[in-house]
mmCIF file of C-alpha atoms in Angstrom:
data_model
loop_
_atom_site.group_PDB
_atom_site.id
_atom_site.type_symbol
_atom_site.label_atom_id
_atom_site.label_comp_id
_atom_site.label_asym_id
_atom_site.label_seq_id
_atom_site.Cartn_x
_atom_site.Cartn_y
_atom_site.Cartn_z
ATOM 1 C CA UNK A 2 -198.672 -37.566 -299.141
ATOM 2 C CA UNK A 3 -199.630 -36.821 -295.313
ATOM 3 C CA UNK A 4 -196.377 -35.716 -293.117
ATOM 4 C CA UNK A 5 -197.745 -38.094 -290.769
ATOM 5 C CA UNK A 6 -198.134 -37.061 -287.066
ATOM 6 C CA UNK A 7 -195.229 -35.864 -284.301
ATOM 7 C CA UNK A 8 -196.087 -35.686 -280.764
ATOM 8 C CA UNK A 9 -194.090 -33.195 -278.715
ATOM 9 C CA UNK A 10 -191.201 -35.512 -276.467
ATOM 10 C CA UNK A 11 -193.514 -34.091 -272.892
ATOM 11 C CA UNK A 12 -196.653 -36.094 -275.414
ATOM 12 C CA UNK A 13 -194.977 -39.396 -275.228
ATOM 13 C CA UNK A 14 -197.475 -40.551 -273.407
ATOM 14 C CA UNK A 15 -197.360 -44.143 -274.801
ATOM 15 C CA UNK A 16 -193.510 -44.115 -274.370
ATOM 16 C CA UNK A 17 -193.769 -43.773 -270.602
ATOM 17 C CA UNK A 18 -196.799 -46.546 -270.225
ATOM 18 C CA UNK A 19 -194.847 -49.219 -271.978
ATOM 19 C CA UNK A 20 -191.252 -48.108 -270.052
ATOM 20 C CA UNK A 21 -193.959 -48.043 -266.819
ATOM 21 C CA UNK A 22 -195.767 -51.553 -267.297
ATOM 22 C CA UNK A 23 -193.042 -53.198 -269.075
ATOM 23 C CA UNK A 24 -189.776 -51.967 -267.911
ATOM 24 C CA UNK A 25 -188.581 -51.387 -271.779
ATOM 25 C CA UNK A 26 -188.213 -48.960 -274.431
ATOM 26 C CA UNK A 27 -191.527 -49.286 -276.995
ATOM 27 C CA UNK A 28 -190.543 -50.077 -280.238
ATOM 28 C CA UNK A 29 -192.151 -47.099 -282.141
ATOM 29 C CA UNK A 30 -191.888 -47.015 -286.218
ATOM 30 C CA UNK A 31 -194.451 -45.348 -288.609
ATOM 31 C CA UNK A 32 -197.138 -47.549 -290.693
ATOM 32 C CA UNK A 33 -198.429 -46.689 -294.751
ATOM 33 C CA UNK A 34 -201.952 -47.675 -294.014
ATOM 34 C CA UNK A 35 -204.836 -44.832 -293.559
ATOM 35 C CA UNK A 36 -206.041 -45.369 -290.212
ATOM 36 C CA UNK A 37 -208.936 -42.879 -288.245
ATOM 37 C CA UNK A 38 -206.464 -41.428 -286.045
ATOM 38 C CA UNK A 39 -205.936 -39.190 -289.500
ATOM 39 C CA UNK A 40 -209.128 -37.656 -288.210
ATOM 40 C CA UNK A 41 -207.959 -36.516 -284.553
ATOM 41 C CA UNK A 42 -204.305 -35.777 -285.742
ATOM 42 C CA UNK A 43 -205.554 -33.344 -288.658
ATOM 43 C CA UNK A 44 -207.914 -31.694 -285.979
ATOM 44 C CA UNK A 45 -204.868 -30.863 -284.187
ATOM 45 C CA UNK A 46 -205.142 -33.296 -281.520
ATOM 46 C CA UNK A 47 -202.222 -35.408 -280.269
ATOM 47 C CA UNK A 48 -203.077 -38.847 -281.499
ATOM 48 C CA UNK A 49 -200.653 -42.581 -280.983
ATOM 49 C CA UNK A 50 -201.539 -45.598 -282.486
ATOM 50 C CA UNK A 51 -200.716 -48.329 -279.998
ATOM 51 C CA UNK A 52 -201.346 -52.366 -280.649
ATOM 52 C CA UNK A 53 -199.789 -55.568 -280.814
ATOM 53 C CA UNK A 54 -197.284 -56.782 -283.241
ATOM 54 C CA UNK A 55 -198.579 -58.484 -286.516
ATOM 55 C CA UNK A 56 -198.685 -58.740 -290.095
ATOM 56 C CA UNK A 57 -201.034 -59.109 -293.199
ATOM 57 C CA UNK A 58 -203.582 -57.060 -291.834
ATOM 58 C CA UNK A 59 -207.522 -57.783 -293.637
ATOM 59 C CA UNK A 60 -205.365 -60.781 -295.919
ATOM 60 C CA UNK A 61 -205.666 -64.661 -295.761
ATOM 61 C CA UNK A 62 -202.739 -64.643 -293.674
ATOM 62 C CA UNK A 63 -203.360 -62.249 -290.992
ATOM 63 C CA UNK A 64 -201.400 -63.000 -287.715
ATOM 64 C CA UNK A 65 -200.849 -61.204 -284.054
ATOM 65 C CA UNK A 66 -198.226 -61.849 -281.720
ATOM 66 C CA UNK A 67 -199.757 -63.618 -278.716
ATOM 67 C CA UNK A 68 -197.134 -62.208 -276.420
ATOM 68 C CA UNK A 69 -197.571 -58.615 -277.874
ATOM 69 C CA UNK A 70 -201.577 -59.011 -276.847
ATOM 70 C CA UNK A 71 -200.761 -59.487 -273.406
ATOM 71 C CA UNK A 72 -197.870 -56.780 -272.991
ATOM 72 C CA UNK A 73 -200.207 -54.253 -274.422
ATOM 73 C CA UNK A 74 -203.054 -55.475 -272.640
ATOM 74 C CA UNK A 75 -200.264 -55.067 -269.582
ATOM 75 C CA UNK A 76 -199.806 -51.266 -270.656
ATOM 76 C CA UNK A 77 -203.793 -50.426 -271.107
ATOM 77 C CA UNK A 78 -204.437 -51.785 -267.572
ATOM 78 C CA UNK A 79 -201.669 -49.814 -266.246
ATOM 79 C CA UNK A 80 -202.613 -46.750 -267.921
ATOM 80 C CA UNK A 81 -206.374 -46.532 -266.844
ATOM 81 C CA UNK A 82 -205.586 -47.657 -263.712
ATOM 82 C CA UNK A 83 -202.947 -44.498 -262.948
ATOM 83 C CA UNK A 84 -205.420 -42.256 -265.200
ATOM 84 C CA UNK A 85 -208.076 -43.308 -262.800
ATOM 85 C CA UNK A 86 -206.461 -42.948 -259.587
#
């Protein structure tokens, strides 16, 4: 079994977007499916997975949170915008 990845607290990078865009805590929790961030994170690269809430991913009953889509839609903008400026 993969240890799964650990950013270092200063790599919260995520954290402070959503407290920045959203004026909350994130709610951060770890996930059993492979994903391709395996690829950055084993290259030693400090990798996030960020996205809406949801369930039954590639099933019949696949949902997303509508309100989720806009928050983190919400954090991206804010994020590229202060990454561009």
């Amino acid at each position: 079994m993969h240890r799964g990845g650990l950013l270092a607290h200063e790599q919260r990078l995520a954290d402070r977007a959503v407290r920045a865009a959203l004026g909350h805590e994130p709610a951060v929790r770890g996930h059993s499916a492979w994903m391709d961030a395996a690829f950055t994170s084993a290259a030693g690269i400090p990798t996030v997975v960020f996205g809406p809430d949801g369930a039954g991913a590639h099933a019949v009953e696949e949902w997303v949170d509508l309100a989720s889509v806009r928050d983190c839609a919400e954090v991206l903008l804010a994020t590229a915008t202060a990454f561009c400026a």
